[in-house]
Every structure is written in C-alpha cells, then in structure tokens.
Coordinates of C-alpha atoms and ligand atoms in Angstrom, one line a residue:
M1 CA 31.9 -18.9 -7.3
L2 CA 29.0 -17.3 -9.0
D3 CA 27.7 -18.8 -12.2
S4 CA 28.4 -16.4 -15.1
F5 CA 24.8 -16.0 -16.1
L6 CA 24.2 -14.4 -12.7
R7 CA 26.6 -11.6 -13.6
S8 CA 25.6 -10.8 -17.1
E9 CA 22.2 -12.1 -18.2
P10 CA 18.7 -11.3 -17.1
H11 CA 17.6 -13.9 -14.6
R12 CA 15.3 -14.4 -11.6
R13 CA 16.4 -15.0 -8.0
Y14 CA 14.4 -16.6 -5.2
D15 CA 13.8 -15.0 -1.8
P16 CA 13.4 -18.0 0.6
L17 CA 12.1 -15.7 3.4
Q18 CA 9.2 -14.4 1.4
G19 CA 8.8 -17.2 -1.1
E20 CA 9.0 -14.7 -3.9
W21 CA 11.1 -14.1 -7.0
V22 CA 12.9 -11.0 -8.2
V23 CA 14.1 -10.2 -11.7
V24 CA 17.7 -9.1 -12.0
S25 CA 18.8 -7.2 -15.1
P26 CA 22.6 -6.6 -14.9
H27 CA 24.0 -3.6 -16.8
R28 CA 20.7 -1.8 -17.1
T29 CA 22.0 1.1 -15.0
Q30 CA 23.6 2.5 -18.2
R31 CA 20.2 3.8 -19.3
P32 CA 19.7 7.6 -19.4
W33 CA 17.6 9.2 -16.7
Q34 CA 15.4 12.3 -17.4
G35 CA 12.9 11.5 -14.6
Q36 CA 12.4 12.8 -11.1
V37 CA 15.5 13.8 -9.1
E38 CA 15.4 13.9 -5.2
K39 CA 16.6 16.5 -2.8
P40 CA 19.0 15.0 -0.2
T41 CA 18.5 15.7 3.5
P42 CA 20.7 18.8 4.3
D43 CA 23.7 17.9 6.5
D44 CA 24.0 21.3 8.2
R45 CA 21.3 20.9 10.9
P46 CA 21.6 22.6 14.3
T47 CA 22.1 20.5 17.4
Y48 CA 18.8 21.9 18.7
D49 CA 15.9 23.1 16.6
P50 CA 13.3 25.1 18.5
A51 CA 10.7 24.2 15.8
C52 CA 11.4 20.4 16.1
Y53 CA 8.7 18.4 17.8
L54 CA 11.2 15.7 18.9
C55 CA 13.9 17.9 20.4
P56 CA 14.1 18.0 24.3
G57 CA 11.9 20.5 26.0
N58 CA 9.8 21.3 22.9
H59 CA 6.0 21.1 22.5
R60 CA 4.5 18.4 20.3
A61 CA 1.5 18.7 18.1
G62 CA -0.8 17.1 20.6
G63 CA 0.0 19.7 23.3
A64 CA 2.4 17.4 25.3
R65 CA 5.9 18.7 26.1
N66 CA 9.0 16.6 25.7
P67 CA 11.2 16.3 28.9
D68 CA 14.8 17.5 28.8
Y69 CA 15.9 14.0 27.9
T70 CA 19.6 13.2 27.7
S71 CA 19.7 9.8 26.0
T72 CA 16.7 8.1 24.3
Y73 CA 13.1 9.1 24.8
V74 CA 10.0 7.1 24.0
F75 CA 6.4 8.4 23.9
T76 CA 3.1 7.1 22.5
N77 CA 2.5 8.6 19.0
D78 CA 0.2 11.6 19.3
F79 CA -1.4 10.4 16.0
P80 CA -1.3 6.6 16.7
S81 CA -2.2 4.3 13.8
L82 CA -3.5 1.7 16.3
L83 CA -5.4 1.9 19.6
P84 CA -5.4 -0.5 22.5
D85 CA -9.1 -0.2 23.4
V86 CA -11.1 -1.1 20.3
S87 CA -13.7 -3.8 20.6
S88 CA -13.0 -7.3 19.1
V89 CA -15.2 -7.6 16.0
S90 CA -15.0 -9.3 12.7
F91 CA -17.0 -9.2 9.5
D92 CA -17.2 -11.7 6.7
E93 CA -19.4 -11.9 3.6
G94 CA -18.5 -15.0 1.6
G95 CA -14.8 -14.4 2.3
L96 CA -15.0 -11.5 -0.1
L97 CA -15.9 -8.7 2.3
H98 CA -13.7 -9.7 5.2
A99 CA -12.5 -7.4 8.0
Q100 CA -11.4 -7.6 11.6
T101 CA -10.6 -5.1 14.3
E102 CA -6.9 -4.6 15.1
R103 CA -5.8 -3.6 18.6
G104 CA -2.4 -2.2 19.2
T105 CA -0.3 0.9 19.9
S106 CA 2.3 2.9 18.2
R107 CA 5.2 4.7 19.9
V108 CA 8.0 7.1 18.8
V109 CA 11.5 6.5 19.9
C110 CA 13.9 9.4 19.9
F111 CA 17.4 8.0 19.5
S112 CA 19.3 11.1 20.8
P113 CA 18.6 14.5 22.1
R114 CA 20.8 15.9 19.3
H115 CA 18.8 17.1 16.4
D116 CA 21.8 17.1 14.0
L117 CA 22.9 13.4 14.4
T118 CA 22.0 10.1 12.8
L119 CA 22.8 6.6 14.0
A120 CA 25.9 6.8 11.8
Q121 CA 27.2 9.8 13.7
M122 CA 26.3 8.8 17.2
D123 CA 29.0 7.3 19.4
P124 CA 28.9 3.5 20.2
A125 CA 27.5 4.1 23.7
A126 CA 24.7 6.2 22.4
V127 CA 23.7 3.6 19.8
R128 CA 23.9 0.9 22.5
A129 CA 21.4 3.0 24.5
V130 CA 19.1 2.8 21.5
V131 CA 19.6 -1.0 21.4
D132 CA 18.7 -1.3 25.1
T133 CA 15.6 0.9 24.6
W134 CA 14.4 -1.3 21.7
A135 CA 15.0 -4.4 23.9
D136 CA 13.1 -2.9 26.9
Q137 CA 10.3 -1.7 24.7
Y138 CA 9.9 -5.1 23.0
D139 CA 9.7 -6.8 26.5
E140 CA 7.2 -4.3 27.8
L141 CA 4.9 -4.4 24.8
A142 CA 5.2 -8.2 24.4
A143 CA 3.8 -8.5 28.0
W144 CA 0.5 -7.0 26.9
P145 CA -1.8 -10.0 26.8
F146 CA -3.2 -9.3 23.3
V147 CA 0.0 -8.4 21.5
H148 CA 1.3 -10.9 18.9
H149 CA 3.8 -8.7 17.1
V150 CA 6.1 -5.9 17.9
Q151 CA 7.5 -4.1 14.9
I152 CA 10.6 -1.9 15.5
F153 CA 11.4 0.3 12.5
E154 CA 13.1 3.5 11.3
N155 CA 12.2 5.6 8.3
R156 CA 15.2 7.8 7.6
G157 CA 15.1 10.7 5.2
A158 CA 12.3 12.6 3.6
M159 CA 12.5 10.2 0.6
M160 CA 11.4 7.3 2.8
G161 CA 8.6 9.3 4.5
A162 CA 10.4 10.4 7.7
S163 CA 8.5 13.5 8.9
N164 CA 11.4 15.0 10.6
P165 CA 15.2 14.7 10.4
H166 CA 15.6 14.4 14.2
P167 CA 17.0 10.8 14.8
H168 CA 14.0 8.7 15.6
G169 CA 12.2 5.5 14.9
Q170 CA 8.9 3.9 15.6
L171 CA 7.4 0.9 17.4
W172 CA 4.1 -0.6 16.5
A173 CA 2.6 -3.4 18.6
T174 CA -0.3 -5.3 17.1
E175 CA -2.9 -8.0 17.9
H176 CA -2.0 -10.0 14.8
I177 CA 1.3 -10.9 13.3
A178 CA 1.8 -8.6 10.4
E179 CA 1.9 -10.2 6.9
T180 CA 5.6 -9.9 6.0
P181 CA 6.9 -11.4 9.3
R182 CA 4.1 -14.0 9.2
R183 CA 5.2 -15.2 5.8
E184 CA 8.8 -15.2 6.8
L185 CA 8.1 -17.2 10.0
G186 CA 6.2 -19.7 8.0
H187 CA 9.2 -20.2 5.7
L188 CA 11.7 -20.4 8.6
A189 CA 9.5 -23.0 10.3
E190 CA 9.0 -25.0 7.1
Y191 CA 12.7 -25.1 6.4
R192 CA 13.5 -26.2 10.0
E193 CA 10.9 -28.9 9.8
R194 CA 12.1 -30.2 6.5
R195 CA 15.9 -30.0 7.1
G196 CA 16.2 -29.9 10.9
R197 CA 18.4 -26.8 10.7
A198 CA 17.9 -23.0 10.8
L199 CA 17.4 -21.3 7.4
L200 CA 19.3 -18.1 8.2
S201 CA 22.2 -20.1 9.8
D202 CA 22.6 -22.2 6.7
Y203 CA 22.3 -19.1 4.6
L204 CA 25.0 -17.3 6.6
A205 CA 27.3 -20.3 6.3
L206 CA 27.0 -20.1 2.5
E207 CA 27.5 -16.3 2.4
E208 CA 30.6 -16.5 4.6
K209 CA 32.1 -19.3 2.6
D210 CA 32.0 -17.2 -0.6
G211 CA 32.1 -13.6 0.9
E212 CA 31.0 -11.9 -2.2
R213 CA 27.9 -10.4 -0.8
V214 CA 29.2 -9.8 2.8
V215 CA 29.4 -6.1 3.6
C216 CA 30.7 -6.2 7.2
A217 CA 30.6 -8.4 10.3
N218 CA 31.6 -8.8 13.9
D219 CA 31.6 -11.7 16.4
H220 CA 27.8 -11.6 16.7
F221 CA 26.4 -10.2 13.5
V222 CA 26.9 -10.3 9.7
V223 CA 25.6 -7.9 7.1
V224 CA 25.0 -9.1 3.6
V225 CA 23.4 -7.8 0.5
P226 CA 21.0 -10.8 0.2
F227 CA 21.3 -12.9 -2.9
W228 CA 17.6 -12.0 -3.6
A229 CA 17.9 -8.3 -2.7
V230 CA 15.2 -6.1 -4.4
W231 CA 16.3 -2.6 -3.4
P232 CA 19.6 -1.4 -5.0
F233 CA 21.6 -1.4 -1.7
E234 CA 19.3 -3.6 0.4
T235 CA 21.0 -5.4 3.2
L236 CA 20.1 -8.1 5.7
L237 CA 21.7 -7.9 9.2
I238 CA 21.7 -11.4 10.7
S239 CA 22.5 -12.6 14.2
R240 CA 25.1 -15.4 14.1
A241 CA 23.3 -17.1 17.0
P242 CA 19.7 -18.0 16.3
V243 CA 18.4 -15.9 19.2
G244 CA 14.8 -14.7 18.9
T245 CA 14.9 -11.2 20.2
I246 CA 17.1 -8.2 20.9
S247 CA 16.3 -8.6 24.6
E248 CA 17.8 -12.1 24.6
L249 CA 21.2 -10.7 23.6
D250 CA 23.7 -10.4 26.4
D251 CA 25.9 -7.4 27.0
A252 CA 28.5 -8.3 24.4
G253 CA 25.7 -9.1 21.9
R254 CA 24.0 -5.7 22.4
D255 CA 27.3 -3.9 22.0
A256 CA 27.9 -5.9 18.8
L257 CA 24.5 -4.9 17.5
A258 CA 25.2 -1.2 18.2
D259 CA 28.6 -1.6 16.5
I260 CA 27.3 -3.2 13.3
I261 CA 24.4 -0.7 13.0
R262 CA 26.9 2.2 13.2
R263 CA 29.3 0.6 10.7
L264 CA 26.6 -0.2 8.2
T265 CA 24.9 3.2 8.4
I266 CA 28.3 4.9 8.0
R267 CA 28.9 2.8 4.9
Y268 CA 25.5 3.8 3.6
D269 CA 26.2 7.5 4.1
N270 CA 29.6 7.0 2.3
V271 CA 28.1 5.6 -0.8
F272 CA 26.9 9.0 -2.2
S273 CA 28.5 11.2 0.6
T274 CA 25.0 12.1 1.7
S275 CA 22.7 11.1 4.6
F276 CA 21.5 7.8 3.0
P277 CA 17.7 7.4 3.3
Y278 CA 16.2 4.0 4.1
S279 CA 13.5 2.1 5.9
M280 CA 14.8 -0.5 8.3
G281 CA 13.3 -2.8 10.8
F282 CA 13.8 -5.9 12.9
H283 CA 12.1 -9.2 12.7
Q284 CA 12.0 -11.0 16.0
R285 CA 10.3 -13.9 17.6
P286 CA 6.6 -13.0 18.2
P287 CA 5.6 -12.7 21.8
R288 CA 3.1 -15.5 21.6
G289 CA 2.0 -18.1 19.0
D290 CA 4.1 -21.2 18.2
V291 CA 6.5 -20.9 15.3
G292 CA 8.4 -24.1 16.2
G293 CA 11.4 -22.1 17.6
A294 CA 12.3 -21.0 14.1
A295 CA 12.4 -17.3 14.7
H296 CA 15.9 -15.8 14.2
L297 CA 16.7 -12.2 15.0
H298 CA 17.5 -10.1 11.9
A299 CA 17.0 -6.7 10.4
H300 CA 16.2 -5.6 6.9
Y301 CA 17.5 -2.3 5.4
Y302 CA 15.6 -1.0 2.3
P303 CA 17.3 2.1 0.9
P304 CA 15.8 3.6 -2.3
L305 CA 18.8 5.4 -3.8
L306 CA 20.1 3.8 -7.0
R307 CA 23.0 5.6 -8.6
S308 CA 23.4 9.0 -7.0
A309 CA 22.1 11.0 -4.1
T310 CA 19.2 12.2 -6.3
V311 CA 18.2 9.2 -8.4
R312 CA 16.1 6.6 -6.7
K313 CA 14.6 3.3 -7.5
F314 CA 10.8 3.3 -8.0
M315 CA 8.7 0.3 -7.4
V316 CA 6.2 0.9 -10.2
G317 CA 5.0 -0.7 -13.4
Y318 CA 6.4 -4.2 -13.6
E319 CA 7.2 -4.3 -9.9
M320 CA 3.5 -3.5 -9.1
L321 CA 2.0 -5.7 -11.8
G322 CA 4.6 -8.5 -12.3
E323 CA 7.3 -8.9 -9.7
P324 CA 10.2 -6.9 -8.3
Q325 CA 13.1 -6.1 -10.6
R326 CA 16.6 -4.7 -9.9
D327 CA 19.4 -3.4 -12.2
I328 CA 22.7 -3.6 -10.4
T329 CA 23.5 -7.1 -9.1
P330 CA 23.6 -7.7 -5.4
E331 CA 27.3 -8.7 -5.8
A332 CA 28.1 -5.3 -7.3
A333 CA 26.2 -3.5 -4.5
A334 CA 28.0 -5.4 -1.9
E335 CA 31.4 -4.6 -3.5
R336 CA 30.5 -0.9 -3.5
L337 CA 29.4 -1.0 0.2
R338 CA 32.7 -2.8 1.1
E339 CA 34.8 -0.2 -0.9
V340 CA 33.4 2.9 0.8
G341 CA 34.9 2.1 4.2
E342 CA 33.9 2.9 7.7
L343 CA 35.2 6.5 8.2
H344 CA 32.1 8.7 7.9
Y345 CA 32.4 11.0 4.9
S346 CA 31.9 14.1 7.1
Q347 CA 34.9 13.1 9.2
R348 CA 36.9 12.4 6.1
T349 CA 36.4 15.8 4.7
A350 CA 37.5 17.3 8.1
T351 CA 40.5 15.1 8.2
E352 CA 41.4 15.8 4.6
A353 CA 41.0 19.6 5.2
Q354 CA 43.4 19.4 8.1
A355 CA 46.0 17.6 6.1
Ligands
H2U1 P1 8.0 9.3 11.1 O1 9.0 10.4 10.9 O2 8.6 7.9 10.8 O3 6.7 9.5 10.4 O4 7.7 9.2 12.6 C1 7.3 10.4 13.3 C2 6.0 10.1 14.1 O5 5.8 11.2 15.0 C3 4.8 10.2 13.2 O6 4.2 8.9 13.1 C4 4.5 11.4 15.2 C5 3.9 11.2 13.8 O7 2.5 10.8 14.0 N1 4.3 12.7 15.8 C6 3.8 12.8 17.1 O8 3.5 11.8 17.7 N2 3.7 14.0 17.7 C7 4.0 15.2 17.1 O9 4.0 16.2 17.7 C8 4.4 15.2 15.7 C9 4.6 13.9 15.0
ZN2 ZN1 15.0 17.9 16.9

C-alpha cells in the first residue's frame, strides 16, 4: 500500500531509468486555468484525402509518388534529419566547443492506407502488420555497419507536432546511441551488475503485486503509469520477458504487442472522448555496443493533455530550470485509465445511438 504522504503531500519521486527526480503536487489540478486552450484533432476525416502526402497514390513534397499500398508503407523521409553519407569528423576545443558528425537516416512509416484511422481504430491484424514492419525495419537498419541506435517513434496529434493526421510514425537510425536510451541502458546495466537481476522485471513484479498503477496487461506485456511519471497520463509498456527487441518476439508475442497497443490507445482516446495526442517510442537493445545484456524491450507514451481535451501540460518554468513537476498523482491517472474501458468512444456513441 502507498504511504499516505504520496497521496496528499508535495513530494519527489525517483526515476530509476533516467536517474532523475520529479516533483509531485497532488490536488493542484483545482487551480483555475485562463491560459492557452488547444484545438483537438477533428474526428471526421475522410478515408482518403487527395491533399494528403501519405495517402496511397498521392504525390509527396519531394516529387515522389506513393504506391497504391494496402497495408503499411515505409519510405525515406524526403526531408531527412540525418544522412548516411557524411564524413566522420570531430571538433574539440578544450571540451567546451565540442562537436562530431552524426551519420544516419530517417524514414516515415505509414501505418495504414486509411487516412481516417488511428492505431486505436485499426483492427488487430492491421496493428500486427505495423508491429512486423517495425521489427523488419529495426533488423534492416541494425545491419548497417555504422548504426548504433534505431529509434522507432510516433508523434500523434498536432499538439505533439505531427504534421499530418494520417496514421504514421518515424524511424531514425543513428551512428551514436541517443542520450535518453544511453542513460537508461547505463542504469539498467548498473542495476543488473549490482543486484544480478533485471530492473524492469523487478519493477514489474512490484507493480503487479500492488496493481494500483497497472492500466492493462496481457500474457506478454503490462502497461503501467510509472511511479515516476512526469506527463499527466504517461505510461510505460513493458515486455514481461526481458527480450531486447521487437524482432525477437515470436508470433504470439507480436500479436500481444499489437493487442496491448490497441487497448492502450483506445483507453487514451476514451479519457476525453477525443483523439488523444502523444509522443511514443520504443527502447530496444542497441544493434552493437555491449550493455551487459541489460536491455529490456519497452515503450514510453508521453501524452500532454492534463484535464480536458483542450488543456495541456506545459514543460516550462520550474520544469526547465529546476526539475519536472506533475499535479495529478500517477495512481489517480492509472485509475482514470482503468475506468474508461476498452470500447472506443466512437463505437460507444454508435452503440448507444442504436439502443
Ligand atoms: P511527423 O508528422 O511526425 O512530423 O512525420 C512526418 C514526416 O514526413 C516529417 O518528418 C516527412 C516530414 O519530413 N515528409 C516527407 O518525407 N515527405 C512529404 O512529402 C511531406 C512530409
Ligand atoms: Zn492520408
């Protein structure tokens, strides 16, 4: 059971993955809001949009034309943040002016030919196809000799910077392990060395014993609002088995990943009966570089909405200058995510209208 100060008094919680603290201020959501309000993504999109650069058959900005794809479709970003053919150079003046070249590539993954859907509304087989695409892409990019990190992520909703509502995500492969996974891998390896066990497996065991922060689960995956969550409805999707990558999952594991992604995103949409914006991404074992076998497949979901479809959490002021802070407790957020159920709100309205 949770100590009572964790429910009612300002306190700090420790994130063992990042080695950082977050300030929790329960009850602060009561404060009035006269600041910015957001515009939710409209729900009534057409199945095909002739102006969308991701829809099948359409022209993209770079002049390329998308094929008439029927499942997922991957292409190299026409405006890639990283390039594979840069020279290998570094620059260092007293450790103060320090730079190095970064080779890599970035790709766009269309999840579905349907412009109007999201992962929450796609059927299980279609989400499974996305899982398989992620696995194949990881393997393909990991085989590039210079690649040390493959970041799979999705920005969903204009609020999180998605440039287009067509269901899609991105993949970046880089020469160096990016900072956030690098810190995480360091903490996972340190824990394993010190205790001889897997950090996320130990953490899962604690969460399942208590259940207070568990949102949903299946035989292969568990979703929790982590004890140290920063974003209001942040979740951590953890593989029960300490596998390193999506591509290591067998058939049942991949089906289970698709299942849990659908169920979690449906719950998200149900919180405010709106397409719930978020940034999400997987952390996997890096293709090369020894991390002592400590990598453990998981995904982070960072949604910005706080208390309605239009009021978001800002990471400003104290968050920028001090450390992150949250208002609702992770336990309250988990309870809300459990309450909202797994029938998508758009179906619910249809079912209720029929009744
Ligand atoms: P985001 O919505 O997460 O920004 O991803 C969409 C990506 O699609 C974005 O990185 C790329 C943008 O560079 N893009 C193309 O590659 N071709 C286009 O015709 C438009 C957008
Ligand atoms: Zn489209």
